[in-house]
Amino acid sequence: GAGVSQTPSNKVTEKGKYVELRCDPISGHTALYWYRQSLGQGPEFLIYFQGTGAADDSGLPNDRFFAVRPEGSVSTLKIQRTERGDSAVYLCASSSGRGNQETQYFGPGTRLLVL
Amino acid sequence: AQSVTQLDSQVPVFEEAPVELRCNYSSSVSVYLFWYVQYPNQGLQLLLKYLSGSTLVKGINGFEAEFNKSQTSFHLRKPSVHISDTAEYFCAVSRGISGGSYIPTFGRGTSLIVHP
């Protein structure tokens, strides 16, 4: 079956611009996660959705970052007034959310470059 | 707070040799431990996880890891590696959260390079 997909695969933008990154989770998965992976680092948690609501957004670095999941499926990560330090690979993962420590399935990521 | 230290940024090894990738964690509460693999241009994939019970955990692709509470370690091992095991490996620690999910804290990764 289809895995987690993310679009675009690459995004180049200029400092100060607005970007949207999209994540399509595995069908039926209620839990969705966003992570950010900077060069040479492991992924860092940003936000977690259970259904339509953000259950934990403690990893968002500041108020320029926002994410939505209006129908409990597709999610969009939005970054306002992008800065060069936002350059990273943004990963999305989903899980069934039906039990403790359920396996998270990751997408291939969106590579964001802010010039 | 919890954290993970992967002691080696890069591990070169010859094909069919054994390998151990080291991971140490710190946490003030009970933890769950994971190893993920990231092949070039692919998403992270779960290799194995320790939740409770037996401290020796077997995963996919012939990998296994041993949870050692006294040494706060969760080292990953494989008795004989293949060229196809060349990838980035991430150790992660998490705590359970309400709603039946988990939020992992990842290490910086270890690049396993298998030479023919």
CSV table of C-alpha atoms in Angstrom, one decimal:
chain,number,residue,atom,x,y,z
A,1,GLY,CA,0.0,0.0,0.0
A,2,ALA,CA,1.0,3.6,-0.2
A,3,GLY,CA,3.3,5.1,2.4
A,4,VAL,CA,3.6,8.6,3.7
A,5,SER,CA,4.1,11.1,0.9
A,6,GLN,CA,5.4,14.6,1.2
A,7,THR,CA,5.3,17.4,-1.4
A,8,PRO,CA,7.3,19.1,-2.7
A,9,SER,CA,10.4,17.0,-2.4
A,10,ASN,CA,12.5,20.1,-2.7
A,11,LYS,CA,11.7,23.7,-2.1
A,12,VAL,CA,14.0,26.7,-2.7
A,13,THR,CA,12.8,30.1,-1.4
A,14,GLU,CA,14.1,33.5,-0.5
A,15,LYS,CA,14.5,34.9,3.0
A,16,GLY,CA,11.3,36.4,4.2
A,17,LYS,CA,9.0,34.4,2.0
A,18,TYR,CA,6.1,32.2,3.1
A,19,VAL,CA,6.2,28.4,2.4
A,20,GLU,CA,3.8,25.5,2.8
A,21,LEU,CA,4.9,21.9,3.1
A,22,ARG,CA,2.4,19.1,2.6
A,23,CYS,CA,2.1,15.7,4.2
A,24,ASP,CA,-0.2,12.8,3.1
A,25,PRO,CA,-0.2,10.2,5.8
A,26,ILE,CA,-1.0,6.5,5.4
A,27,SER,CA,-4.7,6.1,5.0
A,28,GLY,CA,-6.5,5.5,8.3
A,29,HIS,CA,-3.6,6.8,10.5
A,30,THR,CA,-5.0,9.1,13.1
A,31,ALA,CA,-1.6,10.3,14.5
A,32,LEU,CA,0.6,12.6,12.4
A,33,TYR,CA,4.0,14.1,13.4
A,34,TRP,CA,6.3,16.7,11.9
A,35,TYR,CA,10.0,16.7,12.5
A,36,ARG,CA,12.9,18.9,11.3
A,37,GLN,CA,16.3,17.4,10.4
A,38,SER,CA,19.2,19.8,10.0
A,39,LEU,CA,22.4,18.8,8.3
A,40,GLY,CA,24.4,16.3,10.4
A,41,GLN,CA,21.7,16.1,13.0
A,42,GLY,CA,18.9,13.7,14.0
A,43,PRO,CA,15.3,14.6,13.5
A,44,GLU,CA,13.8,17.1,16.0
A,45,PHE,CA,10.2,16.9,17.0
A,46,LEU,CA,8.0,19.9,16.0
A,47,ILE,CA,4.3,19.0,16.4
A,48,TYR,CA,2.0,16.0,16.8
A,49,PHE,CA,-1.6,15.7,15.7
A,50,GLN,CA,-4.2,13.2,17.0
A,51,GLY,CA,-7.0,13.5,14.5
A,52,THR,CA,-7.6,17.2,13.7
A,53,GLY,CA,-6.2,18.7,16.8
A,54,ALA,CA,-2.6,19.5,17.7
A,55,ALA,CA,-2.0,17.3,20.8
A,56,ASP,CA,1.5,18.6,21.3
A,57,ASP,CA,3.2,21.6,19.6
A,58,SER,CA,6.0,22.0,22.1
A,59,GLY,CA,8.6,21.5,19.4
A,60,LEU,CA,7.7,24.4,17.2
A,61,PRO,CA,10.6,26.8,17.4
A,62,ASN,CA,8.7,30.1,17.3
A,63,ASP,CA,5.4,31.6,16.1
A,64,ARG,CA,6.6,31.7,12.5
A,65,PHE,CA,5.8,28.0,12.4
A,66,PHE,CA,2.3,26.7,12.2
A,67,ALA,CA,0.7,23.4,11.2
A,68,VAL,CA,-2.9,22.4,10.4
A,69,ARG,CA,-4.7,19.2,9.8
A,70,PRO,CA,-8.3,20.3,9.1
A,71,GLU,CA,-9.9,17.0,8.1
A,72,GLY,CA,-7.7,14.6,10.1
A,73,SER,CA,-5.8,13.4,7.1
A,74,VAL,CA,-3.5,15.7,5.1
A,75,SER,CA,-1.4,18.1,7.1
A,76,THR,CA,0.3,21.3,6.0
A,77,LEU,CA,3.3,22.9,7.8
A,78,LYS,CA,3.4,26.6,7.3
A,79,ILE,CA,6.5,28.8,7.7
A,80,GLN,CA,6.2,32.5,7.6
A,81,ARG,CA,9.0,35.0,7.0
A,82,THR,CA,11.5,32.3,6.3
A,83,GLU,CA,15.0,32.6,7.6
A,84,ARG,CA,18.2,31.0,6.4
A,85,GLY,CA,18.3,29.0,9.6
A,86,ASP,CA,15.0,27.3,8.6
A,87,SER,CA,16.9,25.4,5.9
A,88,ALA,CA,16.5,21.7,6.7
A,89,VAL,CA,14.7,18.5,5.7
A,90,TYR,CA,11.2,18.5,7.1
A,91,LEU,CA,9.9,15.0,7.8
A,92,CYS,CA,6.4,13.8,8.4
A,93,ALA,CA,5.4,10.5,10.0
A,94,SER,CA,2.1,8.9,10.8
A,95,SER,CA,0.9,6.0,13.0
A,96,SER,CA,-2.3,4.3,13.7
A,97,GLY,CA,-2.5,5.9,17.1
A,98,ARG,CA,-4.3,2.9,18.6
A,99,GLY,CA,-1.8,1.9,21.2
A,100,ASN,CA,1.4,2.8,23.1
A,101,GLN,CA,4.6,3.0,21.1
A,102,GLU,CA,2.9,2.4,17.8
A,103,THR,CA,5.4,2.4,14.9
A,104,GLN,CA,5.7,5.7,13.2
A,105,TYR,CA,6.1,5.5,9.4
A,106,PHE,CA,8.1,8.3,7.9
A,107,GLY,CA,7.9,10.0,4.6
A,108,PRO,CA,10.9,10.9,2.4
A,109,GLY,CA,10.9,14.5,3.6
A,110,THR,CA,10.9,17.9,2.0
A,111,ARG,CA,14.2,19.6,1.6
A,112,LEU,CA,13.8,23.3,2.2
A,113,LEU,CA,16.5,25.7,1.2
A,114,VAL,CA,16.2,29.4,2.2
A,115,LEU,CA,18.5,31.7,0.3
B,1,ALA,CA,14.5,15.7,30.1
B,2,GLN,CA,16.0,12.9,28.0
B,3,SER,CA,18.8,12.7,25.6
B,4,VAL,CA,20.7,10.3,23.4
B,5,THR,CA,24.4,10.1,22.6
B,6,GLN,CA,25.7,8.2,19.6
B,7,LEU,CA,29.3,7.9,20.3
B,8,ASP,CA,30.5,7.3,16.7
B,9,SER,CA,29.6,9.6,13.8
B,10,GLN,CA,31.0,7.2,11.3
B,11,VAL,CA,31.7,3.5,11.4
B,12,PRO,CA,33.6,1.9,8.4
B,13,VAL,CA,33.5,-1.9,8.2
B,14,PHE,CA,34.2,-4.6,5.6
B,15,GLU,CA,31.5,-6.7,4.2
B,16,GLU,CA,30.6,-9.8,6.2
B,17,ALA,CA,32.3,-8.4,9.3
B,18,PRO,CA,30.4,-7.9,12.6
B,19,VAL,CA,29.4,-4.4,13.6
B,20,GLU,CA,28.3,-2.6,16.8
B,21,LEU,CA,26.8,0.9,16.8
B,22,ARG,CA,26.8,2.5,20.2
B,23,CYS,CA,24.1,4.4,21.9
B,24,ASN,CA,23.8,5.8,25.4
B,25,TYR,CA,20.8,7.6,26.8
B,26,SER,CA,19.9,9.7,29.8
B,27,SER,CA,16.4,10.0,31.3
B,28,SER,CA,14.9,10.5,34.7
B,29,VAL,CA,12.0,8.2,33.9
B,30,SER,CA,11.3,4.9,32.3
B,31,VAL,CA,12.1,5.0,28.7
B,32,TYR,CA,11.3,3.3,25.4
B,33,LEU,CA,14.3,2.9,23.0
B,34,PHE,CA,14.4,2.7,19.2
B,35,TRP,CA,16.8,2.3,16.4
B,36,TYR,CA,15.9,3.7,13.0
B,37,VAL,CA,17.7,3.4,9.6
B,38,GLN,CA,17.8,6.0,6.9
B,39,TYR,CA,18.9,4.8,3.5
B,40,PRO,CA,20.0,7.5,0.9
B,41,ASN,CA,17.0,9.5,-0.4
B,42,GLN,CA,14.5,7.4,1.7
B,43,GLY,CA,12.5,8.0,4.8
B,44,LEU,CA,13.4,6.8,8.3
B,45,GLN,CA,12.5,3.1,8.9
B,46,LEU,CA,12.1,1.4,12.2
B,47,LEU,CA,14.7,-1.3,12.8
B,48,LEU,CA,13.7,-2.4,16.3
B,49,LYS,CA,12.3,-1.1,19.6
B,50,TYR,CA,12.5,-1.9,23.3
B,51,LEU,CA,9.4,-1.3,25.3
B,52,SER,CA,9.7,-3.8,28.2
B,53,GLY,CA,10.5,-7.5,28.8
B,54,SER,CA,13.5,-9.2,27.4
B,55,THR,CA,16.5,-6.9,27.1
B,56,LEU,CA,17.6,-8.5,23.9
B,57,VAL,CA,15.6,-7.2,21.0
B,58,LYS,CA,15.7,-8.6,17.5
B,59,GLY,CA,14.8,-6.4,14.5
B,60,ILE,CA,14.6,-6.5,10.8
B,61,ASN,CA,17.5,-7.2,8.4
B,62,GLY,CA,19.4,-9.3,11.0
B,63,PHE,CA,20.0,-6.5,13.5
B,64,GLU,CA,19.6,-6.8,17.3
B,65,ALA,CA,20.1,-4.5,20.2
B,66,GLU,CA,20.5,-5.0,24.0
B,67,PHE,CA,19.0,-2.8,26.6
B,68,ASN,CA,21.4,-2.3,29.5
B,69,LYS,CA,19.8,-0.3,32.3
B,70,SER,CA,22.8,-0.1,34.5
B,71,GLN,CA,25.0,1.3,31.7
B,72,THR,CA,22.1,3.2,30.2
B,73,SER,CA,23.0,1.8,26.8
B,74,PHE,CA,21.2,0.4,23.8
B,75,HIS,CA,23.9,-0.7,21.4
B,76,LEU,CA,22.9,-2.1,17.9
B,77,ARG,CA,24.7,-5.1,16.5
B,78,LYS,CA,24.8,-7.3,13.4
B,79,PRO,CA,27.0,-10.4,13.2
B,80,SER,CA,27.7,-10.0,9.4
B,81,VAL,CA,27.0,-6.9,7.4
B,82,HIS,CA,26.2,-6.5,3.7
B,83,ILE,CA,26.9,-3.7,1.3
B,84,SER,CA,23.2,-2.9,1.4
B,85,ASP,CA,23.5,-2.0,5.1
B,86,THR,CA,25.3,1.2,4.2
B,87,ALA,CA,23.1,3.9,5.7
B,88,GLU,CA,22.6,6.4,8.5
B,89,TYR,CA,21.4,4.8,11.8
B,90,PHE,CA,19.6,6.8,14.5
B,91,CYS,CA,19.1,5.8,18.1
B,92,ALA,CA,16.1,7.3,19.8
B,93,VAL,CA,14.6,7.5,23.3
B,94,SER,CA,11.0,8.4,24.1
B,95,ARG,CA,8.5,8.6,26.9
B,96,GLY,CA,4.9,7.5,26.5
B,97,ILE,CA,2.4,10.3,26.2
B,98,SER,CA,-1.3,10.5,26.6
B,99,GLY,CA,-3.3,9.3,23.6
B,100,GLY,CA,-1.2,6.2,23.0
B,101,SER,CA,1.7,7.6,21.1
B,102,TYR,CA,5.3,8.6,21.7
B,103,ILE,CA,7.6,11.4,20.8
B,104,PRO,CA,11.2,10.3,20.3
B,105,THR,CA,14.3,12.2,20.9
B,106,PHE,CA,16.9,11.2,18.3
B,107,GLY,CA,20.7,11.0,18.5
B,108,ARG,CA,22.8,12.7,15.8
B,109,GLY,CA,23.2,9.5,13.9
B,110,THR,CA,25.9,7.1,12.9
B,111,SER,CA,26.9,6.6,9.3
B,112,LEU,CA,27.6,2.9,8.7
B,113,ILE,CA,29.8,2.5,5.6
B,114,VAL,CA,30.3,-1.1,4.4
B,115,HIS,CA,33.2,-1.7,2.1
B,116,PRO,CA,33.5,-4.7,-0.3
